[in-house]
């Protein structure tokens, strides 16, 4: 299939394909839109079923980054990368070195950061080859792991949603199910537990589950059943596609609000959620904390107060999306998409 007829192609400015047989690297970098600035978004390292699945992921994720960065009113555009995890043994350092070399070849039209499967050590390896990288752990202006800031933003967003649906931001006693306890999901679960929520959690990592049970008093649920838990709020914090026909039909929660990118498997899920009376916090609005933190590093002077002000703004934006959707009888996704496209079109200052 050609890129231009791919169902997830959305006038992406560029889609780069990289291959380095020596290290086993096979990667895509998609630059969706650079109206607001150089395309920025993380690199995902994942074992995909096939090339097609990886391409679909990078097209969808990079588009979501444009929308996310525009909604957060950041001076960066949208892009994303995926590296197909090789089967069997491979030299991780050689692979990320080759990847860093490729990021350098596209001359800063794309600035990378961490995403699922990429560690701070991998980021340091990439940095040996290119300066077009952010979210580093070390260095003068390093912003570090973006995940805690993402979790903070999602926690704030969940409280806004709870106020709309339950009349109060107070989460004590609220039953919240969290799908995925990784960098963001676990930090979010900590916030929620501290706020007195009753947590049900699922992950494929048994050690993490044991920790969540011991530290947070979380109830452990099998991976395939987390969406069936009797809960007030469902928080997808694993990979994309958590909301699909099969899961939605068994969801009892009144709110869907989490960190995962591309939570709706298909766009019709936004309407289906609304019809079921479930308030959906559009993923790219509520999960922008991490890229906000990265943008602070990219500005050249990391300022925590600026990050906090941006998280306050994230809350206001989410509240506006909820208000407009309610007043105009539209889906929250529809309202957010419209606002994001306007914010993307309004600025064409970077070239
Ligand atoms: P992570 O890799 O640290 O965590 C993902 C977790 O999900 C892991 O613990 C993994 O074991 C678990 N998981 C995988 N498949 C699962 C399944 N079927 N059911 C339950 N758990 C499963 O990644 P992360 O950085 O925490 O990111 C989580 C999600 O949030 C991703 O979709 C990511 O794109 C998105 N996101 C992350 C950030 C960030 O700052 N890290 C920012 C915005 C969006």
CSV table of C-alpha atoms and ligand atoms in Angstrom, one decimal:
chain,number,residue,atom,x,y,z
A,1,UNK,CA,0.0,0.0,0.0
A,2,UNK,CA,1.3,3.5,-0.8
A,3,UNK,CA,1.7,5.9,2.1
A,4,UNK,CA,-0.7,8.4,0.5
A,5,UNK,CA,-3.6,5.9,0.5
A,6,UNK,CA,-2.9,4.6,4.0
A,7,UNK,CA,-6.1,5.0,6.1
A,8,UNK,CA,-4.1,6.8,8.8
A,9,UNK,CA,-2.3,9.2,6.4
A,10,UNK,CA,-3.3,12.7,7.4
A,11,UNK,CA,-1.3,14.9,5.1
A,12,UNK,CA,1.9,14.1,7.0
A,13,UNK,CA,4.7,16.3,5.9
A,14,UNK,CA,7.2,13.4,5.8
A,15,UNK,CA,7.5,9.8,6.7
A,16,UNK,CA,11.1,8.5,6.9
A,17,UNK,CA,12.1,4.9,6.8
A,18,UNK,CA,15.4,3.8,8.2
A,19,UNK,CA,17.2,0.5,8.1
A,20,UNK,CA,20.7,-0.5,9.4
A,21,UNK,CA,21.3,-4.2,8.9
A,22,UNK,CA,24.4,-4.2,11.0
A,23,UNK,CA,22.6,-3.4,14.2
A,24,UNK,CA,19.2,-4.7,13.2
A,25,UNK,CA,17.6,-1.2,13.3
A,26,UNK,CA,14.4,-0.8,11.4
A,27,UNK,CA,12.5,2.4,12.2
A,28,UNK,CA,10.0,5.0,11.0
A,29,UNK,CA,10.0,8.6,11.8
A,30,UNK,CA,6.8,10.5,10.9
A,31,UNK,CA,6.8,14.3,10.8
A,32,UNK,CA,3.1,15.2,10.8
A,33,UNK,CA,3.0,19.0,11.0
A,34,UNK,CA,5.6,21.7,11.7
A,35,UNK,CA,3.5,24.8,11.6
A,36,UNK,CA,4.2,25.5,15.3
A,37,UNK,CA,7.8,24.4,15.3
A,38,UNK,CA,10.1,21.4,14.7
A,39,UNK,CA,8.1,18.1,15.1
A,40,UNK,CA,8.6,16.7,18.6
A,41,UNK,CA,7.4,13.5,20.1
A,42,UNK,CA,8.9,10.4,21.6
A,43,UNK,CA,10.4,7.3,20.1
A,44,UNK,CA,8.6,4.0,20.8
A,45,UNK,CA,10.5,0.7,20.9
A,46,UNK,CA,8.1,-2.1,20.5
A,47,UNK,CA,7.8,-5.6,19.0
A,48,UNK,CA,5.2,-5.1,16.3
A,49,UNK,CA,3.3,-7.9,14.7
A,50,UNK,CA,4.5,-6.7,11.3
A,51,UNK,CA,5.7,-3.6,9.5
A,52,UNK,CA,2.2,-2.5,8.7
A,53,UNK,CA,1.3,-2.3,12.4
A,54,UNK,CA,4.4,-0.2,13.1
A,55,UNK,CA,3.6,2.2,10.2
A,56,UNK,CA,0.0,2.6,11.4
A,57,UNK,CA,1.3,3.3,14.9
A,58,UNK,CA,3.7,6.0,13.8
A,59,UNK,CA,1.2,7.7,11.5
A,60,UNK,CA,-1.4,7.8,14.3
A,61,UNK,CA,1.0,8.8,17.1
A,62,UNK,CA,2.6,11.6,15.1
A,63,UNK,CA,-0.7,13.1,14.2
A,64,UNK,CA,-1.8,13.0,17.9
A,65,UNK,CA,1.5,14.8,18.8
A,66,UNK,CA,0.5,17.7,16.5
A,67,UNK,CA,-2.9,17.9,18.1
A,68,UNK,CA,-1.4,17.6,21.6
A,69,UNK,CA,1.3,20.2,21.1
A,70,UNK,CA,-1.2,22.6,19.5
A,71,UNK,CA,-3.7,22.2,22.3
A,72,UNK,CA,-1.0,22.8,24.9
A,73,UNK,CA,0.0,25.9,22.9
A,74,UNK,CA,3.6,24.8,22.6
A,75,UNK,CA,6.0,26.1,20.0
A,76,UNK,CA,6.6,22.7,18.5
A,77,UNK,CA,5.0,20.6,15.9
A,78,UNK,CA,4.0,17.0,15.9
A,79,UNK,CA,6.1,13.9,15.1
A,80,UNK,CA,6.8,10.5,16.4
A,81,UNK,CA,9.2,7.6,15.8
A,82,UNK,CA,8.8,3.9,16.2
A,83,UNK,CA,11.7,1.3,16.2
A,84,UNK,CA,10.7,-2.2,15.5
A,85,UNK,CA,12.2,-4.3,18.3
A,86,UNK,CA,14.3,-7.1,16.7
A,87,UNK,CA,13.4,-10.7,17.5
A,88,UNK,CA,16.0,-12.6,19.5
A,89,UNK,CA,19.3,-11.2,20.7
A,90,UNK,CA,20.5,-7.8,19.6
A,91,UNK,CA,23.1,-5.2,20.7
A,92,UNK,CA,20.9,-2.4,22.2
A,93,UNK,CA,23.7,0.2,22.3
A,94,UNK,CA,24.5,-0.4,18.6
A,95,UNK,CA,20.8,-0.2,17.7
A,96,UNK,CA,20.2,3.1,19.5
A,97,UNK,CA,23.5,4.5,18.2
A,98,UNK,CA,22.3,3.8,14.6
A,99,UNK,CA,19.0,5.3,15.4
A,100,UNK,CA,20.6,8.5,16.7
A,101,UNK,CA,22.6,8.7,13.5
A,102,UNK,CA,19.4,8.6,11.5
A,103,UNK,CA,17.7,11.3,13.7
A,104,UNK,CA,20.7,13.5,12.9
A,105,UNK,CA,20.2,13.0,9.1
A,106,UNK,CA,16.9,14.8,9.1
A,107,UNK,CA,18.5,17.9,10.5
A,108,UNK,CA,16.2,18.9,13.4
A,109,UNK,CA,12.9,18.7,11.6
A,110,UNK,CA,12.2,16.0,14.2
A,111,UNK,CA,13.3,16.2,17.9
A,112,UNK,CA,13.0,12.9,19.7
A,113,UNK,CA,12.3,12.0,23.4
A,114,UNK,CA,11.3,8.9,25.3
A,115,UNK,CA,8.3,6.8,24.7
A,116,UNK,CA,7.2,3.3,25.6
A,117,UNK,CA,10.1,0.8,25.7
A,118,UNK,CA,12.9,3.5,25.6
A,119,UNK,CA,15.0,4.0,28.7
A,120,UNK,CA,17.1,7.0,29.9
A,121,UNK,CA,20.2,5.0,29.0
A,122,UNK,CA,18.9,4.6,25.4
A,123,UNK,CA,18.3,8.4,25.3
A,124,UNK,CA,21.9,9.0,26.4
A,125,UNK,CA,23.0,6.7,23.5
A,126,UNK,CA,21.0,8.6,21.0
A,127,UNK,CA,22.5,11.8,22.3
A,128,UNK,CA,26.0,10.6,21.4
A,129,UNK,CA,24.9,11.0,17.7
A,130,UNK,CA,22.6,14.0,17.6
A,131,UNK,CA,21.6,17.1,19.5
A,132,UNK,CA,18.0,16.8,18.3
A,133,UNK,CA,16.9,15.0,21.5
A,134,UNK,CA,15.2,16.1,24.7
A,135,UNK,CA,13.9,14.6,27.9
A,136,UNK,CA,17.5,13.8,29.0
A,137,UNK,CA,18.4,12.8,32.5
A,138,UNK,CA,21.7,14.6,32.6
A,139,UNK,CA,23.1,17.9,31.4
A,140,UNK,CA,22.7,21.6,32.2
A,141,UNK,CA,19.2,22.0,31.0
A,142,UNK,CA,18.0,18.4,31.3
A,143,UNK,CA,14.3,18.0,32.1
A,144,UNK,CA,14.5,14.3,33.0
A,145,UNK,CA,11.8,11.6,32.8
A,146,UNK,CA,8.6,13.3,31.5
A,147,UNK,CA,6.4,10.6,33.0
A,148,UNK,CA,5.8,12.1,36.4
A,149,UNK,CA,4.6,15.4,34.8
A,150,UNK,CA,2.3,13.4,32.5
A,151,UNK,CA,0.9,11.7,35.5
A,152,UNK,CA,0.4,15.0,37.3
A,153,UNK,CA,-1.5,16.4,34.3
A,154,UNK,CA,-3.7,13.3,34.0
A,155,UNK,CA,-4.4,13.4,37.8
A,156,UNK,CA,-5.5,17.0,37.5
A,157,UNK,CA,-7.6,16.2,34.4
A,158,UNK,CA,-9.3,13.3,36.3
A,159,UNK,CA,-10.4,15.7,39.0
A,160,UNK,CA,-11.8,18.1,36.5
A,161,UNK,CA,-13.8,15.2,34.9
A,162,UNK,CA,-14.9,14.0,38.4
A,163,UNK,CA,-16.2,17.5,39.2
A,164,UNK,CA,-18.3,17.5,35.9
A,165,UNK,CA,-19.7,14.0,36.4
A,166,UNK,CA,-19.9,13.5,40.2
A,167,UNK,CA,-20.1,17.2,41.3
A,168,UNK,CA,-16.8,17.1,43.2
A,169,UNK,CA,-13.1,16.8,42.6
A,170,UNK,CA,-12.8,14.8,45.8
A,171,UNK,CA,-11.6,11.3,44.8
A,172,UNK,CA,-11.8,9.6,48.2
A,173,UNK,CA,-13.7,6.4,47.9
A,174,UNK,CA,-14.0,6.7,44.1
A,175,UNK,CA,-13.4,3.4,42.4
A,176,UNK,CA,-10.8,3.9,39.7
A,177,UNK,CA,-9.4,1.2,37.4
A,178,UNK,CA,-6.0,1.8,35.9
A,179,UNK,CA,-4.9,-0.2,32.9
A,180,UNK,CA,-1.0,-0.3,32.7
A,181,UNK,CA,1.3,0.6,35.6
A,182,UNK,CA,4.3,1.8,33.7
A,183,UNK,CA,6.2,5.0,34.2
A,184,UNK,CA,3.0,7.1,34.0
A,185,UNK,CA,0.4,4.6,35.2
A,186,UNK,CA,2.2,3.9,38.4
A,187,UNK,CA,2.9,7.5,39.2
A,188,UNK,CA,-0.8,8.3,38.5
A,189,UNK,CA,-1.9,5.4,40.7
A,190,UNK,CA,0.2,6.9,43.6
A,191,UNK,CA,-1.6,10.2,43.2
A,192,UNK,CA,-4.9,8.5,43.1
A,193,UNK,CA,-4.2,6.3,46.2
A,194,UNK,CA,-3.0,9.4,48.1
A,195,UNK,CA,-6.3,11.0,47.2
A,196,UNK,CA,-8.2,8.1,48.7
A,197,UNK,CA,-9.3,6.4,45.6
A,198,UNK,CA,-10.0,2.6,45.6
A,199,UNK,CA,-7.8,1.2,42.9
A,200,UNK,CA,-8.1,-1.8,40.6
A,201,UNK,CA,-5.1,-2.3,38.4
A,202,UNK,CA,-3.9,-4.5,35.5
A,203,UNK,CA,-0.5,-5.0,33.9
A,204,UNK,CA,1.4,-7.7,32.2
A,205,UNK,CA,4.3,-7.2,34.6
A,206,UNK,CA,3.7,-9.2,37.7
A,207,UNK,CA,6.4,-7.5,39.8
A,208,UNK,CA,4.7,-4.1,39.3
A,209,UNK,CA,1.4,-5.6,40.3
A,210,UNK,CA,2.8,-7.0,43.5
A,211,UNK,CA,4.3,-3.6,44.3
A,212,UNK,CA,1.0,-1.8,43.6
A,213,UNK,CA,-0.8,-4.2,45.9
A,214,UNK,CA,1.7,-3.8,48.7
A,215,UNK,CA,2.3,0.0,48.4
A,216,UNK,CA,-1.1,1.3,47.2
A,217,UNK,CA,-3.5,-1.4,48.4
A,218,UNK,CA,-4.6,-1.9,44.8
A,219,UNK,CA,-6.8,-4.8,43.8
A,220,UNK,CA,-5.2,-6.8,41.0
A,221,UNK,CA,-7.3,-7.7,38.0
A,222,UNK,CA,-6.4,-9.9,35.0
A,223,UNK,CA,-5.3,-7.9,31.9
A,224,UNK,CA,-8.3,-9.0,29.9
A,225,UNK,CA,-10.8,-7.9,32.5
A,226,UNK,CA,-9.8,-4.5,33.7
A,227,UNK,CA,-12.5,-2.8,31.6
A,228,UNK,CA,-15.2,-5.0,33.2
A,229,UNK,CA,-14.4,-3.9,36.7
A,230,UNK,CA,-17.2,-2.1,38.5
A,231,UNK,CA,-15.6,1.4,38.6
A,232,UNK,CA,-16.5,5.1,38.5
A,233,UNK,CA,-13.5,6.0,36.3
A,234,UNK,CA,-11.5,4.0,33.8
A,235,UNK,CA,-7.9,5.2,33.2
A,236,UNK,CA,-6.2,3.6,30.1
A,237,UNK,CA,-2.4,4.0,30.7
A,238,UNK,CA,-1.0,1.1,28.6
A,239,UNK,CA,-1.0,1.2,24.8
A,240,UNK,CA,-3.5,2.5,22.3
A,241,UNK,CA,-6.9,1.1,21.4
A,242,UNK,CA,-8.3,0.5,24.9
A,243,UNK,CA,-11.7,1.8,23.9
A,244,UNK,CA,-13.2,-0.5,21.2
A,245,UNK,CA,-16.6,-2.0,20.7
A,246,UNK,CA,-15.8,-5.1,22.8
A,247,UNK,CA,-14.5,-3.2,25.8
A,248,UNK,CA,-16.9,-0.3,25.7
A,249,UNK,CA,-19.9,-2.6,25.8
A,250,UNK,CA,-18.7,-3.9,29.2
A,251,UNK,CA,-17.5,-0.6,30.7
A,252,UNK,CA,-19.4,0.6,33.8
A,253,UNK,CA,-17.3,3.7,34.4
A,254,UNK,CA,-18.8,7.1,33.9
A,255,UNK,CA,-15.4,8.7,32.9
A,256,UNK,CA,-12.6,7.6,30.7
A,257,UNK,CA,-9.5,9.6,31.4
A,258,UNK,CA,-5.9,8.3,31.2
A,259,UNK,CA,-2.4,8.7,29.8
A,260,UNK,CA,-2.4,6.3,26.8
A,261,UNK,CA,-2.1,7.8,23.4
A,262,UNK,CA,-4.8,6.9,20.8
A,263,UNK,CA,-7.2,5.4,23.4
A,264,UNK,CA,-10.1,5.2,20.8
A,265,UNK,CA,-9.4,2.4,18.4
A,266,UNK,CA,-11.7,4.0,15.9
A,267,UNK,CA,-13.1,7.5,15.6
A,268,UNK,CA,-16.7,6.3,16.0
A,269,UNK,CA,-15.8,5.4,19.6
A,270,UNK,CA,-16.1,9.0,20.6
A,271,UNK,CA,-19.8,9.0,19.6
A,272,UNK,CA,-20.3,5.6,21.2
A,273,UNK,CA,-18.9,6.9,24.5
A,274,UNK,CA,-21.2,10.0,24.4
A,275,UNK,CA,-24.2,7.8,23.6
A,276,UNK,CA,-23.4,5.7,26.7
A,277,UNK,CA,-23.2,8.8,28.8
A,278,UNK,CA,-19.5,8.4,29.5
A,279,UNK,CA,-17.4,11.5,29.7
A,280,UNK,CA,-14.2,11.1,27.7
A,281,UNK,CA,-11.1,13.3,28.4
A,282,UNK,CA,-9.5,13.4,24.9
A,283,UNK,CA,-6.1,11.7,25.3
A,284,UNK,CA,-3.9,14.3,23.7
A,285,UNK,CA,-5.4,17.0,25.9
A,286,UNK,CA,-5.1,15.3,29.2
A,287,UNK,CA,-1.7,13.6,28.6
A,288,UNK,CA,0.3,16.6,27.5
A,289,UNK,CA,2.2,17.0,30.8
A,290,UNK,CA,5.3,15.1,29.5
A,291,UNK,CA,5.7,17.1,26.3
A,292,UNK,CA,5.2,20.3,28.2
A,293,UNK,CA,8.1,19.2,30.4
A,294,UNK,CA,10.2,18.4,27.3
A,295,UNK,CA,9.2,21.8,25.7
A,296,UNK,CA,10.6,23.5,28.8
A,297,UNK,CA,13.9,21.9,28.1
A,298,UNK,CA,13.8,22.8,24.4
A,299,UNK,CA,13.2,26.4,25.3
A,300,UNK,CA,16.9,26.5,26.5
A,301,UNK,CA,16.1,27.3,30.1
A,302,UNK,CA,14.2,24.7,32.1
A,303,UNK,CA,11.8,26.5,34.4
A,304,UNK,CA,9.6,24.4,36.8
A,305,UNK,CA,7.3,27.4,37.4
A,306,UNK,CA,6.6,27.6,33.6
A,307,UNK,CA,5.7,23.8,33.6
A,308,UNK,CA,3.3,24.3,36.5
A,309,UNK,CA,1.6,27.2,34.8
A,310,UNK,CA,1.3,25.1,31.6
A,311,UNK,CA,-0.4,22.3,33.7
A,312,UNK,CA,-2.8,24.9,35.0
A,313,UNK,CA,-3.5,25.9,31.4
A,314,UNK,CA,-4.0,22.2,30.5
A,315,UNK,CA,-6.8,22.0,33.2
A,316,UNK,CA,-8.4,25.1,31.7
A,317,UNK,CA,-8.3,23.7,28.2
A,318,UNK,CA,-9.8,20.4,29.3
A,319,UNK,CA,-12.6,22.3,31.1
A,320,UNK,CA,-13.3,24.3,28.0
A,321,UNK,CA,-13.5,21.1,25.9
A,322,UNK,CA,-16.0,19.6,28.4
A,323,UNK,CA,-18.1,22.8,28.6
A,324,UNK,CA,-18.2,23.3,24.8
A,325,UNK,CA,-19.1,19.6,24.2
A,326,UNK,CA,-21.9,19.8,26.8
A,327,UNK,CA,-23.3,23.2,25.5
A,328,UNK,CA,-23.0,22.3,21.8
A,329,UNK,CA,-24.1,18.6,22.2
A,330,UNK,CA,-21.0,17.3,20.6
A,331,UNK,CA,-18.4,14.7,21.5
A,332,UNK,CA,-15.4,15.9,23.5
A,333,UNK,CA,-13.1,14.5,20.8
A,334,UNK,CA,-14.9,16.5,18.1
A,335,UNK,CA,-14.5,19.8,20.1
A,336,UNK,CA,-10.8,19.1,20.9
A,337,UNK,CA,-10.0,18.2,17.3
A,338,UNK,CA,-11.6,21.4,16.1
A,339,UNK,CA,-9.7,23.5,18.6
A,340,UNK,CA,-6.4,21.8,17.9
A,341,UNK,CA,-6.7,22.2,14.1
A,342,UNK,CA,-7.5,25.9,14.6
A,343,UNK,CA,-4.4,26.3,16.8
A,344,UNK,CA,-2.3,24.5,14.3
A,345,UNK,CA,-3.5,26.6,11.4
A,346,UNK,CA,-3.2,29.9,13.3
A,347,UNK,CA,0.6,29.8,13.5
A,348,UNK,CA,2.9,29.3,10.6
A,349,UNK,CA,6.0,30.9,12.0
A,350,UNK,CA,8.5,28.1,12.0
A,351,UNK,CA,10.4,27.1,8.8
B,1,LIG,P1,5.6,2.2,30.0
B,1,LIG,O1,6.1,1.4,28.9
B,1,LIG,O2,6.4,2.7,31.1
B,1,LIG,O3,4.2,1.6,30.6
B,1,LIG,C1,3.3,0.8,29.9
B,1,LIG,C2,2.8,-0.2,30.8
B,1,LIG,O4,1.7,-0.9,30.2
B,1,LIG,C3,3.9,-1.3,31.2
B,1,LIG,O5,3.9,-1.4,32.6
B,1,LIG,C4,3.3,-2.5,30.5
B,1,LIG,O6,3.7,-3.7,31.1
B,1,LIG,C5,1.8,-2.3,30.5
B,1,LIG,N1,1.1,-3.0,29.5
B,1,LIG,C6,1.4,-3.3,28.3
B,1,LIG,N2,0.4,-4.0,27.7
B,1,LIG,C7,-0.6,-4.1,28.6
B,1,LIG,C8,-1.9,-4.6,28.7
B,1,LIG,N3,-2.4,-5.2,27.6
B,1,LIG,N4,-2.7,-4.5,29.8
B,1,LIG,C9,-2.2,-3.8,30.8
B,1,LIG,N5,-0.9,-3.3,30.9
B,1,LIG,C10,-0.2,-3.4,29.8
B,1,LIG,O7,4.9,3.5,29.2
B,1,LIG,P2,4.5,4.9,29.8
B,1,LIG,O8,5.6,5.9,29.6
B,1,LIG,O9,4.0,4.7,31.2
B,1,LIG,O10,3.3,5.3,28.8
B,1,LIG,C11,2.1,4.7,29.0
B,1,LIG,C12,1.1,5.3,27.9
B,1,LIG,O11,1.0,6.7,28.0
B,1,LIG,C13,1.6,5.1,26.5
B,1,LIG,O12,0.5,4.9,25.6
B,1,LIG,C14,2.3,6.3,26.1
B,1,LIG,O13,2.4,6.6,24.7
B,1,LIG,C15,1.5,7.3,26.8
B,1,LIG,N6,2.1,8.6,27.2
B,1,LIG,C16,3.2,8.6,27.9
B,1,LIG,C17,3.9,9.8,28.3
B,1,LIG,C18,5.1,9.8,29.1
B,1,LIG,O14,5.4,10.9,29.6
B,1,LIG,N7,5.7,8.7,29.4
B,1,LIG,C19,3.3,11.0,27.8
B,1,LIG,C20,2.1,11.0,27.1
B,1,LIG,C21,1.6,9.8,26.7
